[in-house]
Amino acid sequence: MDDLDRRILSVLQENNRLSFAELAELVGSSAASCMRRVNKLRSDKVIIADISLVDPKALGKSLTVVVTVELERERLDLVDEFKRAMRATKEVTQCYMVTGDADFVLHVVVEDVEAFDVFVKTKLYTNPNVRKFRSMIALDRVKFEPRVNV
Amino acid sequence: MDDLDRRILSVLQENNRLSFAELAELVGSSAASCMRRVNKLRSDKVIIADISLVDPKALGKSLTVVVTVELERERLDLVDEFKRAMRATKEVTQCYMVTGDADFVLHVVVEDVEAFDVFVKTKLYTNPNVRKFRSMIALDRVKFEPRVNV
DNA sequence: CGTGAAATTAGTTGACC
DNA sequence: GGTCAACTAATTTCACG
């Protein structure tokens, strides 16, 4: 993982549909080198996935809710159990374990408020590990540019 | 935007590196039809972007902080002003306007706590629109599968 | 909208410096 | 690591039904 890898990742996090020749031009290298590096970054799971980002506004029915969760956390294995449950729940598109006012922050993406109500009732109220949660309904996705600093 | 478009978007949100032949196979259509539709979805900005997702853990230095923000919101134009500021701030990778305990939820991605401190001082403390904010530092990105329901 | 063929471009491999 | 050549595969355009 050197500076060239980092420049490659920086570009691919904005656009992964460039040809290796175009990528090489942008990062100041050769197409062959870029291909080798990108393939390695993919097989090493530094690049987790290659996806299209879809505009929810273009589709109508899609509700995002940011949920903060506090756990009953005397037992560490309950934290792991909660993580597993979140990974297995399709409505949860993002989940972070955090410090501060909450233990976890979830992004829940559902069709509408009824679907969110079902989610809350089946995944949070019925979970004895969950002491408390707060829901913040997204009115506007002002910005969405997932990336990490490289 | 019909059911086939939705199936296409559903696949591309998981993997955008399939050939049109492979995509056609998965959604039950022809490669030519898939190509026409995908190109239209891109030009219509239903597909906002095509990107690689990078694992922050594989890179070391990358700190994510979820920040809730309350604004002084007597004036609606201050909300727009704040949105513009967030869109223009590179450390903010996600920004949602929400109902509930806060007015906005931010995802701030920086190198380390020092860089977060700089962000807080230059972008939040100095912003007279910001009444209050709370920071939750991400200890673990348990799940990250950005998508919308289609 | 689907098919198939042709032209173009991109991805991949291997040899070489 | 860079370059070149050769091969394979994908994309794109077009004609046709």
mmCIF file of N, CA and C in Angstrom, chain A residues 1 9 12-17 42 45-56 58-59 61-62 64 66 68 83 86-87 89-90 92-99 101-102 104-105 107 109-111 134-150, chain B residues 1 9 12-17 42 45-56 58-59 61-62 64 66 68 83 86-87 89-90 92-99 101-102 104-105 107 109-111 134-150:
data_model
loop_
_atom_site.group_PDB
_atom_site.id
_atom_site.type_symbol
_atom_site.label_atom_id
_atom_site.label_comp_id
_atom_site.label_asym_id
_atom_site.label_seq_id
_atom_site.Cartn_x
_atom_site.Cartn_y
_atom_site.Cartn_z
ATOM 1 N N MET A 1 0.843 -1.223 0.000
ATOM 2 C CA MET A 1 0.000 0.000 0.000
ATOM 3 C C MET A 1 0.862 1.250 0.000
ATOM 4 N N LEU A 9 -7.117 4.481 -5.217
ATOM 5 C CA LEU A 9 -8.334 4.339 -4.405
ATOM 6 C C LEU A 9 -9.113 5.650 -4.362
ATOM 7 N N LEU A 12 -11.023 5.790 -7.628
ATOM 8 C CA LEU A 12 -12.066 4.768 -7.762
ATOM 9 C C LEU A 12 -13.237 5.005 -6.815
ATOM 10 N N GLN A 13 -12.992 5.690 -5.715
ATOM 11 C CA GLN A 13 -14.084 5.996 -4.794
ATOM 12 C C GLN A 13 -15.022 7.056 -5.366
ATOM 13 N N GLU A 14 -14.562 7.740 -6.419
ATOM 14 C CA GLU A 14 -15.448 8.692 -7.100
ATOM 15 C C GLU A 14 -16.004 8.103 -8.378
ATOM 16 N N ASN A 15 -15.231 7.240 -9.029
ATOM 17 C CA ASN A 15 -15.651 6.674 -10.316
ATOM 18 C C ASN A 15 -14.889 5.390 -10.591
ATOM 19 N N ASN A 16 -15.605 4.274 -10.611
ATOM 20 C CA ASN A 16 -14.944 2.990 -10.855
ATOM 21 C C ASN A 16 -15.174 2.483 -12.273
ATOM 22 N N ARG A 17 -15.661 3.348 -13.165
ATOM 23 C CA ARG A 17 -15.940 2.900 -14.532
ATOM 24 C C ARG A 17 -14.935 3.436 -15.541
ATOM 25 N N ARG A 42 -8.603 -5.431 -5.071
ATOM 26 C CA ARG A 42 -9.888 -6.139 -5.007
ATOM 27 C C ARG A 42 -9.723 -7.493 -4.319
ATOM 28 N N LYS A 45 -9.318 -7.350 -0.659
ATOM 29 C CA LYS A 45 -10.506 -6.799 0.028
ATOM 30 C C LYS A 45 -10.255 -5.403 0.593
ATOM 31 N N VAL A 46 -9.307 -4.697 0.034
ATOM 32 C CA VAL A 46 -9.204 -3.273 0.349
ATOM 33 C C VAL A 46 -10.374 -2.569 -0.344
ATOM 34 N N ILE A 47 -10.612 -2.958 -1.594
ATOM 35 C CA ILE A 47 -11.863 -2.581 -2.266
ATOM 36 C C ILE A 47 -12.883 -3.658 -1.925
ATOM 37 N N ILE A 48 -13.876 -3.280 -1.112
ATOM 38 C CA ILE A 48 -14.868 -4.234 -0.628
ATOM 39 C C ILE A 48 -15.874 -4.580 -1.712
ATOM 40 N N ALA A 49 -16.279 -3.571 -2.465
ATOM 41 C CA ALA A 49 -17.341 -3.775 -3.458
ATOM 42 C C ALA A 49 -17.286 -2.670 -4.494
ATOM 43 N N ASP A 50 -17.911 -2.955 -5.622
ATOM 44 C CA ASP A 50 -18.039 -1.975 -6.700
ATOM 45 C C ASP A 50 -19.517 -1.866 -7.027
ATOM 46 N N ILE A 51 -20.063 -0.683 -6.792
ATOM 47 C CA ILE A 51 -21.522 -0.553 -6.835
ATOM 48 C C ILE A 51 -21.979 0.727 -7.533
ATOM 49 N N SER A 52 -23.256 0.713 -7.910
ATOM 50 C CA SER A 52 -23.905 1.932 -8.381
ATOM 51 C C SER A 52 -24.618 2.594 -7.206
ATOM 52 N N LEU A 53 -24.514 3.909 -7.128
ATOM 53 C CA LEU A 53 -25.288 4.658 -6.134
ATOM 54 C C LEU A 53 -26.555 5.173 -6.807
ATOM 55 N N VAL A 54 -27.697 4.904 -6.171
ATOM 56 C CA VAL A 54 -28.987 5.256 -6.748
ATOM 57 C C VAL A 54 -29.594 6.418 -5.968
ATOM 58 N N ASP A 55 -30.174 7.348 -6.691
ATOM 59 C CA ASP A 55 -30.813 8.506 -6.065
ATOM 60 C C ASP A 55 -32.186 8.113 -5.531
ATOM 61 N N PRO A 56 -32.378 8.166 -4.203
ATOM 62 C CA PRO A 56 -33.692 7.768 -3.665
ATOM 63 C C PRO A 56 -34.821 8.674 -4.152
ATOM 64 N N ALA A 58 -35.262 9.846 -7.010
ATOM 65 C CA ALA A 58 -35.706 9.463 -8.349
ATOM 66 C C ALA A 58 -36.665 8.281 -8.304
ATOM 67 N N LEU A 59 -36.803 7.665 -7.163
ATOM 68 C CA LEU A 59 -37.585 6.440 -7.070
ATOM 69 C C LEU A 59 -38.852 6.570 -6.243
ATOM 70 N N LYS A 61 -40.726 6.095 -3.223
ATOM 71 C CA LYS A 61 -40.837 5.451 -1.914
ATOM 72 C C LYS A 61 -39.545 4.893 -1.351
ATOM 73 N N SER A 62 -38.880 5.669 -0.538
ATOM 74 C CA SER A 62 -37.718 5.174 0.174
ATOM 75 C C SER A 62 -37.498 6.083 1.369
ATOM 76 N N THR A 64 -35.394 6.888 4.831
ATOM 77 C CA THR A 64 -34.198 6.641 5.625
ATOM 78 C C THR A 64 -34.414 7.175 7.033
ATOM 79 N N VAL A 66 -32.333 7.546 10.749
ATOM 80 C CA VAL A 66 -31.121 7.384 11.550
ATOM 81 C C VAL A 66 -31.575 7.049 12.973
ATOM 82 N N THR A 68 -30.430 5.933 16.867
ATOM 83 C CA THR A 68 -29.382 5.718 17.873
ATOM 84 C C THR A 68 -29.899 4.690 18.865
ATOM 85 N N LYS A 83 -24.387 -6.869 16.948
ATOM 86 C CA LYS A 83 -23.728 -6.647 15.656
ATOM 87 C C LYS A 83 -24.163 -7.686 14.634
ATOM 88 N N MET A 86 -27.638 -6.968 13.428
ATOM 89 C CA MET A 86 -27.709 -5.826 12.505
ATOM 90 C C MET A 86 -27.192 -6.202 11.122
ATOM 91 N N ARG A 87 -26.095 -6.992 11.097
ATOM 92 C CA ARG A 87 -25.558 -7.421 9.797
ATOM 93 C C ARG A 87 -26.573 -8.277 9.049
ATOM 94 N N THR A 89 -29.823 -7.979 9.217
ATOM 95 C CA THR A 89 -31.102 -7.302 8.985
ATOM 96 C C THR A 89 -31.016 -6.434 7.736
ATOM 97 N N LYS A 90 -31.830 -6.759 6.728
ATOM 98 C CA LYS A 90 -31.663 -6.092 5.447
ATOM 99 C C LYS A 90 -32.054 -4.619 5.487
ATOM 100 N N VAL A 92 -31.296 -2.536 7.690
ATOM 101 C CA VAL A 92 -30.157 -1.774 8.214
ATOM 102 C C VAL A 92 -29.070 -1.732 7.139
ATOM 103 N N THR A 93 -28.869 -0.540 6.559
ATOM 104 C CA THR A 93 -27.864 -0.413 5.494
ATOM 105 C C THR A 93 -26.522 0.037 6.042
ATOM 106 N N GLN A 94 -26.538 0.706 7.206
ATOM 107 C CA GLN A 94 -25.294 1.087 7.855
ATOM 108 C C GLN A 94 -25.458 0.899 9.352
ATOM 109 N N CYS A 95 -24.391 0.448 9.988
ATOM 110 C CA CYS A 95 -24.402 0.287 11.445
ATOM 111 C C CYS A 95 -23.008 0.585 11.980
ATOM 112 N N TYR A 96 -22.947 1.507 12.930
ATOM 113 C CA TYR A 96 -21.690 1.883 13.565
ATOM 114 C C TYR A 96 -21.800 1.681 15.063
ATOM 115 N N MET A 97 -20.793 1.095 15.655
ATOM 116 C CA MET A 97 -20.671 1.109 17.105
ATOM 117 C C MET A 97 -19.939 2.402 17.456
ATOM 118 N N VAL A 98 -20.485 3.172 18.396
ATOM 119 C CA VAL A 98 -19.937 4.509 18.660
ATOM 120 C C VAL A 98 -19.735 4.770 20.150
ATOM 121 N N THR A 99 -18.935 5.778 20.416
ATOM 122 C CA THR A 99 -18.838 6.342 21.757
ATOM 123 C C THR A 99 -19.800 7.522 21.824
ATOM 124 N N ASP A 101 -23.330 9.572 23.229
ATOM 125 C CA ASP A 101 -24.678 9.440 23.771
ATOM 126 C C ASP A 101 -25.294 8.079 23.507
ATOM 127 N N ALA A 102 -24.831 7.396 22.480
ATOM 128 C CA ALA A 102 -25.424 6.111 22.136
ATOM 129 C C ALA A 102 -24.342 5.059 22.001
ATOM 130 N N PHE A 104 -24.835 2.517 19.479
ATOM 131 C CA PHE A 104 -24.849 2.216 18.047
ATOM 132 C C PHE A 104 -25.639 3.289 17.300
ATOM 133 N N VAL A 105 -25.213 3.524 16.068
ATOM 134 C CA VAL A 105 -25.997 4.358 15.158
ATOM 135 C C VAL A 105 -26.360 3.486 13.965
ATOM 136 N N HIS A 107 -28.506 3.160 10.183
ATOM 137 C CA HIS A 107 -29.265 3.758 9.099
ATOM 138 C C HIS A 107 -30.251 2.697 8.636
ATOM 139 N N VAL A 109 -33.244 1.791 6.097
ATOM 140 C CA VAL A 109 -33.876 2.189 4.843
ATOM 141 C C VAL A 109 -35.062 1.277 4.585
ATOM 142 N N VAL A 110 -36.243 1.870 4.546
ATOM 143 C CA VAL A 110 -37.477 1.113 4.353
ATOM 144 C C VAL A 110 -38.354 1.841 3.343
ATOM 145 N N GLU A 111 -39.468 1.200 3.015
ATOM 146 C CA GLU A 111 -40.372 1.777 2.018
ATOM 147 C C GLU A 111 -41.081 3.014 2.539
ATOM 148 N N ARG A 134 -33.602 6.019 19.763
ATOM 149 C CA ARG A 134 -34.218 7.260 19.282
ATOM 150 C C ARG A 134 -34.157 7.256 17.764
ATOM 151 N N SER A 135 -35.251 7.688 17.144
ATOM 152 C CA SER A 135 -35.337 7.692 15.683
ATOM 153 C C SER A 135 -35.319 9.111 15.147
ATOM 154 N N MET A 136 -34.535 9.321 14.131
ATOM 155 C CA MET A 136 -34.517 10.612 13.435
ATOM 156 C C MET A 136 -34.812 10.338 11.966
ATOM 157 N N ILE A 137 -35.953 10.781 11.512
ATOM 158 C CA ILE A 137 -36.381 10.523 10.137
ATOM 159 C C ILE A 137 -35.711 11.511 9.192
ATOM 160 N N ALA A 138 -35.103 10.990 8.145
ATOM 161 C CA ALA A 138 -34.415 11.856 7.187
ATOM 162 C C ALA A 138 -35.428 12.549 6.283
ATOM 163 N N LEU A 139 -35.397 13.878 6.309
ATOM 164 C CA LEU A 139 -36.274 14.678 5.441
ATOM 165 C C LEU A 139 -35.586 14.988 4.122
ATOM 166 N N ASP A 140 -34.269 15.005 4.161
ATOM 167 C CA ASP A 140 -33.505 15.376 2.962
ATOM 168 C C ASP A 140 -32.118 14.754 3.065
ATOM 169 N N ARG A 141 -31.754 13.989 2.044
ATOM 170 C CA ARG A 141 -30.392 13.483 1.992
ATOM 171 C C ARG A 141 -29.544 14.559 1.331
ATOM 172 N N VAL A 142 -29.016 15.434 2.151
ATOM 173 C CA VAL A 142 -28.304 16.608 1.657
ATOM 174 C C VAL A 142 -27.042 16.215 0.901
ATOM 175 N N LYS A 143 -26.342 15.207 1.428
ATOM 176 C CA LYS A 143 -25.075 14.801 0.808
ATOM 177 C C LYS A 143 -24.865 13.317 1.035
ATOM 178 N N PHE A 144 -24.358 12.648 0.017
ATOM 179 C CA PHE A 144 -24.076 11.227 0.156
ATOM 180 C C PHE A 144 -22.891 10.886 -0.731
ATOM 181 N N GLU A 145 -21.707 10.935 -0.133
ATOM 182 C CA GLU A 145 -20.478 10.640 -0.886
ATOM 183 C C GLU A 145 -19.612 9.706 -0.053
ATOM 184 N N PRO A 146 -20.050 8.434 0.070
ATOM 185 C CA PRO A 146 -19.309 7.501 0.917
ATOM 186 C C PRO A 146 -17.885 7.321 0.422
ATOM 187 N N ARG A 147 -16.944 7.518 1.324
ATOM 188 C CA ARG A 147 -15.547 7.279 0.968
ATOM 189 C C ARG A 147 -14.724 7.292 2.254
ATOM 190 N N VAL A 148 -13.519 6.816 2.162
ATOM 191 C CA VAL A 148 -12.600 6.912 3.283
ATOM 192 C C VAL A 148 -11.387 7.698 2.823
ATOM 193 N N ASN A 149 -10.700 8.282 3.774
ATOM 194 C CA ASN A 149 -9.500 9.036 3.419
ATOM 195 C C ASN A 149 -8.345 8.088 3.142
ATOM 196 N N VAL A 150 -7.676 8.306 2.043
ATOM 197 C CA VAL A 150 -6.522 7.485 1.672
ATOM 198 C C VAL A 150 -5.339 8.404 1.384
ATOM 199 N N MET B 1 -39.637 3.920 -15.728
ATOM 200 C CA MET B 1 -39.238 3.177 -14.512
ATOM 201 C C MET B 1 -40.231 2.045 -14.224
ATOM 202 N N LEU B 9 -31.593 -2.011 -11.032
ATOM 203 C CA LEU B 9 -31.002 -1.162 -9.981
ATOM 204 C C LEU B 9 -30.652 -1.977 -8.750
ATOM 205 N N LEU B 12 -27.369 -3.690 -9.557
ATOM 206 C CA LEU B 12 -26.229 -2.767 -9.690
ATOM 207 C C LEU B 12 -25.820 -2.136 -8.363
ATOM 208 N N GLN B 13 -26.751 -2.061 -7.425
ATOM 209 C CA GLN B 13 -26.406 -1.523 -6.108
ATOM 210 C C GLN B 13 -25.555 -2.499 -5.308
ATOM 211 N N GLU B 14 -25.511 -3.747 -5.762
ATOM 212 C CA GLU B 14 -24.620 -4.713 -5.116
ATOM 213 C C GLU B 14 -23.343 -4.911 -5.918
ATOM 214 N N ASN B 15 -23.457 -4.800 -7.247
ATOM 215 C CA ASN B 15 -22.303 -5.050 -8.112
ATOM 216 C C ASN B 15 -22.520 -4.383 -9.465
ATOM 217 N N ASN B 16 -21.680 -3.403 -9.753
ATOM 218 C CA ASN B 16 -21.822 -2.696 -11.042
ATOM 219 C C ASN B 16 -20.763 -3.110 -12.056
ATOM 220 N N ARG B 17 -20.067 -4.204 -11.778
ATOM 221 C CA ARG B 17 -19.013 -4.633 -12.701
ATOM 222 C C ARG B 17 -19.413 -5.864 -13.525
ATOM 223 N N ARG B 42 -28.373 6.031 -16.095
ATOM 224 C CA ARG B 42 -27.213 6.869 -15.786
ATOM 225 C C ARG B 42 -27.446 8.289 -16.282
ATOM 226 N N LYS B 45 -29.764 10.321 -14.261
ATOM 227 C CA LYS B 45 -29.286 10.544 -12.888
ATOM 228 C C LYS B 45 -30.092 9.762 -11.847
ATOM 229 N N VAL B 46 -30.708 8.679 -12.267
ATOM 230 C CA VAL B 46 -31.264 7.739 -11.283
ATOM 231 C C VAL B 46 -30.077 7.021 -10.645
ATOM 232 N N ILE B 47 -29.132 6.617 -11.473
ATOM 233 C CA ILE B 47 -27.823 6.180 -10.975
ATOM 234 C C ILE B 47 -26.952 7.424 -10.874
ATOM 235 N N ILE B 48 -26.650 7.803 -9.625
ATOM 236 C CA ILE B 48 -25.903 9.046 -9.369
ATOM 237 C C ILE B 48 -24.429 8.862 -9.687
ATOM 238 N N ALA B 49 -23.904 7.691 -9.302
ATOM 239 C CA ALA B 49 -22.470 7.480 -9.441
ATOM 240 C C ALA B 49 -22.178 5.987 -9.430
ATOM 241 N N ASP B 50 -21.017 5.644 -9.931
ATOM 242 C CA ASP B 50 -20.525 4.263 -9.908
ATOM 243 C C ASP B 50 -19.167 4.287 -9.246
ATOM 244 N N ILE B 51 -19.078 3.629 -8.099
ATOM 245 C CA ILE B 51 -17.887 3.812 -7.261
ATOM 246 C C ILE B 51 -17.401 2.495 -6.660
ATOM 247 N N SER B 52 -16.158 2.525 -6.208
ATOM 248 C CA SER B 52 -15.620 1.441 -5.396
ATOM 249 C C SER B 52 -15.808 1.791 -3.931
ATOM 250 N N LEU B 53 -16.185 0.803 -3.137
ATOM 251 C CA LEU B 53 -16.238 0.980 -1.686
ATOM 252 C C LEU B 53 -14.952 0.443 -1.095
ATOM 253 N N VAL B 54 -14.309 1.263 -0.272
ATOM 254 C CA VAL B 54 -13.012 0.919 0.302
ATOM 255 C C VAL B 54 -13.171 0.617 1.789
ATOM 256 N N ASP B 55 -12.476 -0.407 2.230
ATOM 257 C CA ASP B 55 -12.514 -0.799 3.640
ATOM 258 C C ASP B 55 -11.609 0.114 4.454
ATOM 259 N N PRO B 56 -12.176 0.908 5.366
ATOM 260 C CA PRO B 56 -11.319 1.802 6.155
ATOM 261 C C PRO B 56 -10.312 1.039 7.013
ATOM 262 N N ALA B 58 -8.656 -1.501 6.272
ATOM 263 C CA ALA B 58 -7.491 -1.920 5.495
ATOM 264 C C ALA B 58 -6.487 -0.793 5.310
ATOM 265 N N LEU B 59 -6.866 0.401 5.686
ATOM 266 C CA LEU B 59 -6.037 1.562 5.407
ATOM 267 C C LEU B 59 -5.453 2.217 6.644
ATOM 268 N N LYS B 61 -5.385 4.791 9.128
ATOM 269 C CA LYS B 61 -5.865 6.091 9.579
ATOM 270 C C LYS B 61 -7.124 6.577 8.874
ATOM 271 N N SER B 62 -8.241 6.339 9.481
ATOM 272 C CA SER B 62 -9.483 6.914 8.983
ATOM 273 C C SER B 62 -10.484 6.878 10.124
ATOM 274 N N THR B 64 -14.220 7.922 11.546
ATOM 275 C CA THR B 64 -15.577 8.364 11.222
ATOM 276 C C THR B 64 -16.262 8.833 12.493
ATOM 277 N N VAL B 66 -20.032 10.352 13.818
ATOM 278 C CA VAL B 66 -21.417 10.727 13.535
ATOM 279 C C VAL B 66 -21.737 11.926 14.418
ATOM 280 N N THR B 68 -24.541 14.908 15.455
ATOM 281 C CA THR B 68 -25.888 15.478 15.362
ATOM 282 C C THR B 68 -25.788 16.966 15.616
ATOM 283 N N LYS B 83 -26.947 23.618 4.574
ATOM 284 C CA LYS B 83 -26.835 22.536 3.589
ATOM 285 C C LYS B 83 -25.724 22.815 2.582
ATOM 286 N N MET B 86 -22.388 22.210 4.160
ATOM 287 C CA MET B 86 -22.061 20.786 4.334
ATOM 288 C C MET B 86 -21.666 20.154 2.997
ATOM 289 N N ARG B 87 -22.387 20.519 1.938
ATOM 290 C CA ARG B 87 -22.052 19.967 0.614
ATOM 291 C C ARG B 87 -20.650 20.391 0.202
ATOM 292 N N THR B 89 -18.131 20.910 2.209
ATOM 293 C CA THR B 89 -17.092 20.505 3.159
ATOM 294 C C THR B 89 -16.671 19.070 2.900
ATOM 295 N N LYS B 90 -15.412 18.869 2.542
ATOM 296 C CA LYS B 90 -14.985 17.542 2.092
ATOM 297 C C LYS B 90 -14.985 16.507 3.208
ATOM 298 N N VAL B 92 -17.212 16.070 5.365
ATOM 299 C CA VAL B 92 -18.583 15.573 5.527
ATOM 300 C C VAL B 92 -18.912 14.674 4.339
ATOM 301 N N THR B 93 -19.012 13.367 4.614
ATOM 302 C CA THR B 93 -19.298 12.436 3.519
ATOM 303 C C THR B 93 -20.789 12.148 3.401
ATOM 304 N N GLN B 94 -21.537 12.323 4.491
ATOM 305 C CA GLN B 94 -22.984 12.175 4.440
ATOM 306 C C GLN B 94 -23.606 13.264 5.296
ATOM 307 N N CYS B 95 -24.724 13.771 4.840
ATOM 308 C CA CYS B 95 -25.463 14.778 5.605
ATOM 309 C C CYS B 95 -26.945 14.591 5.371
ATOM 310 N N TYR B 96 -27.693 14.437 6.455
ATOM 311 C CA TYR B 96 -29.143 14.273 6.383
ATOM 312 C C TYR B 96 -29.814 15.355 7.212
ATOM 313 N N MET B 97 -30.857 15.966 6.673
ATOM 314 C CA MET B 97 -31.719 16.804 7.494
ATOM 315 C C MET B 97 -32.772 15.879 8.085
ATOM 316 N N VAL B 98 -32.966 15.957 9.399
ATOM 317 C CA VAL B 98 -33.825 14.971 10.060
ATOM 318 C C VAL B 98 -34.834 15.630 11.001
ATOM 319 N N THR B 99 -35.836 14.850 11.351
ATOM 320 C CA THR B 99 -36.741 15.208 12.439
ATOM 321 C C THR B 99 -36.224 14.537 13.703
ATOM 322 N N ASP B 101 -34.470 14.492 17.655
ATOM 323 C CA ASP B 101 -33.621 15.193 18.606
ATOM 324 C C ASP B 101 -32.701 16.217 17.961
ATOM 325 N N ALA B 102 -32.406 16.011 16.687
ATOM 326 C CA ALA B 102 -31.481 16.920 16.023
ATOM 327 C C ALA B 102 -32.090 17.438 14.722
ATOM 328 N N PHE B 104 -29.826 17.982 11.960
ATOM 329 C CA PHE B 104 -28.985 17.364 10.940
ATOM 330 C C PHE B 104 -28.159 16.241 11.552
ATOM 331 N N VAL B 105 -27.892 15.234 10.754
ATOM 332 C CA VAL B 105 -26.933 14.196 11.122
ATOM 333 C C VAL B 105 -25.829 14.228 10.076
ATOM 334 N N HIS B 107 -21.985 12.628 8.784
ATOM 335 C CA HIS B 107 -20.894 11.663 8.911
ATOM 336 C C HIS B 107 -19.627 12.409 8.529
ATOM 337 N N VAL B 109 -15.639 12.186 8.089
ATOM 338 C CA VAL B 109 -14.528 11.245 7.911
ATOM 339 C C VAL B 109 -13.231 12.027 7.836
ATOM 340 N N VAL B 110 -12.371 11.782 8.801
ATOM 341 C CA VAL B 110 -11.098 12.499 8.889
ATOM 342 C C VAL B 110 -9.982 11.508 9.194
ATOM 343 N N GLU B 111 -8.761 12.030 9.209
ATOM 344 C CA GLU B 111 -7.600 11.173 9.444
ATOM 345 C C GLU B 111 -7.537 10.667 10.872
ATOM 346 N N ARG B 134 -23.468 17.239 18.912
ATOM 347 C CA ARG B 134 -22.964 16.114 19.698
ATOM 348 C C ARG B 134 -22.200 15.182 18.770
ATOM 349 N N SER B 135 -21.065 14.693 19.247
ATOM 350 C CA SER B 135 -20.211 13.825 18.422
ATOM 351 C C SER B 135 -20.227 12.406 18.949
ATOM 352 N N MET B 136 -20.387 11.472 18.049
ATOM 353 C CA MET B 136 -20.285 10.054 18.399
ATOM 354 C C MET B 136 -19.197 9.435 17.523
ATOM 355 N N ILE B 137 -18.114 9.054 18.133
ATOM 356 C CA ILE B 137 -16.981 8.515 17.392
ATOM 357 C C ILE B 137 -17.218 7.042 17.065
ATOM 358 N N ALA B 138 -17.054 6.697 15.804
ATOM 359 C CA ALA B 138 -17.280 5.309 15.396
ATOM 360 C C ALA B 138 -16.112 4.435 15.827
ATOM 361 N N LEU B 139 -16.416 3.422 16.618
ATOM 362 C CA LEU B 139 -15.396 2.462 17.056
ATOM 363 C C LEU B 139 -15.335 1.289 16.093
ATOM 364 N N ASP B 140 -16.436 1.021 15.424
ATOM 365 C CA ASP B 140 -16.497 -0.126 14.530
ATOM 366 C C ASP B 140 -17.569 0.128 13.485
ATOM 367 N N ARG B 141 -17.164 0.021 12.225
ATOM 368 C CA ARG B 141 -18.154 0.106 11.156
ATOM 369 C C ARG B 141 -18.711 -1.292 10.946
ATOM 370 N N VAL B 142 -19.757 -1.584 11.678
ATOM 371 C CA VAL B 142 -20.319 -2.934 11.715
ATOM 372 C C VAL B 142 -20.874 -3.346 10.351
ATOM 373 N N LYS B 143 -21.511 -2.397 9.681
ATOM 374 C CA LYS B 143 -22.143 -2.703 8.390
ATOM 375 C C LYS B 143 -22.141 -1.465 7.523
ATOM 376 N N PHE B 144 -21.890 -1.669 6.238
ATOM 377 C CA PHE B 144 -21.907 -0.542 5.309
ATOM 378 C C PHE B 144 -22.356 -1.053 3.957
ATOM 379 N N GLU B 145 -23.645 -0.966 3.713
ATOM 380 C CA GLU B 145 -24.201 -1.433 2.434
ATOM 381 C C GLU B 145 -25.171 -0.388 1.914
ATOM 382 N N PRO B 146 -24.621 0.738 1.435
ATOM 383 C CA PRO B 146 -25.481 1.822 0.982
ATOM 384 C C PRO B 146 -26.364 1.385 -0.181
ATOM 385 N N ARG B 147 -27.657 1.594 -0.027
ATOM 386 C CA ARG B 147 -28.579 1.290 -1.128
ATOM 387 C C ARG B 147 -29.935 1.890 -0.808
ATOM 388 N N VAL B 148 -30.771 1.934 -1.795
ATOM 389 C CA VAL B 148 -32.145 2.367 -1.582
ATOM 390 C C VAL B 148 -33.056 1.236 -2.037
ATOM 391 N N ASN B 149 -34.241 1.223 -1.500
ATOM 392 C CA ASN B 149 -35.190 0.190 -1.900
ATOM 393 C C ASN B 149 -35.760 0.516 -3.269
ATOM 394 N N VAL B 150 -35.770 -0.501 -4.129
ATOM 395 C CA VAL B 150 -36.334 -0.296 -5.464
ATOM 396 C C VAL B 150 -37.379 -1.348 -5.749
#
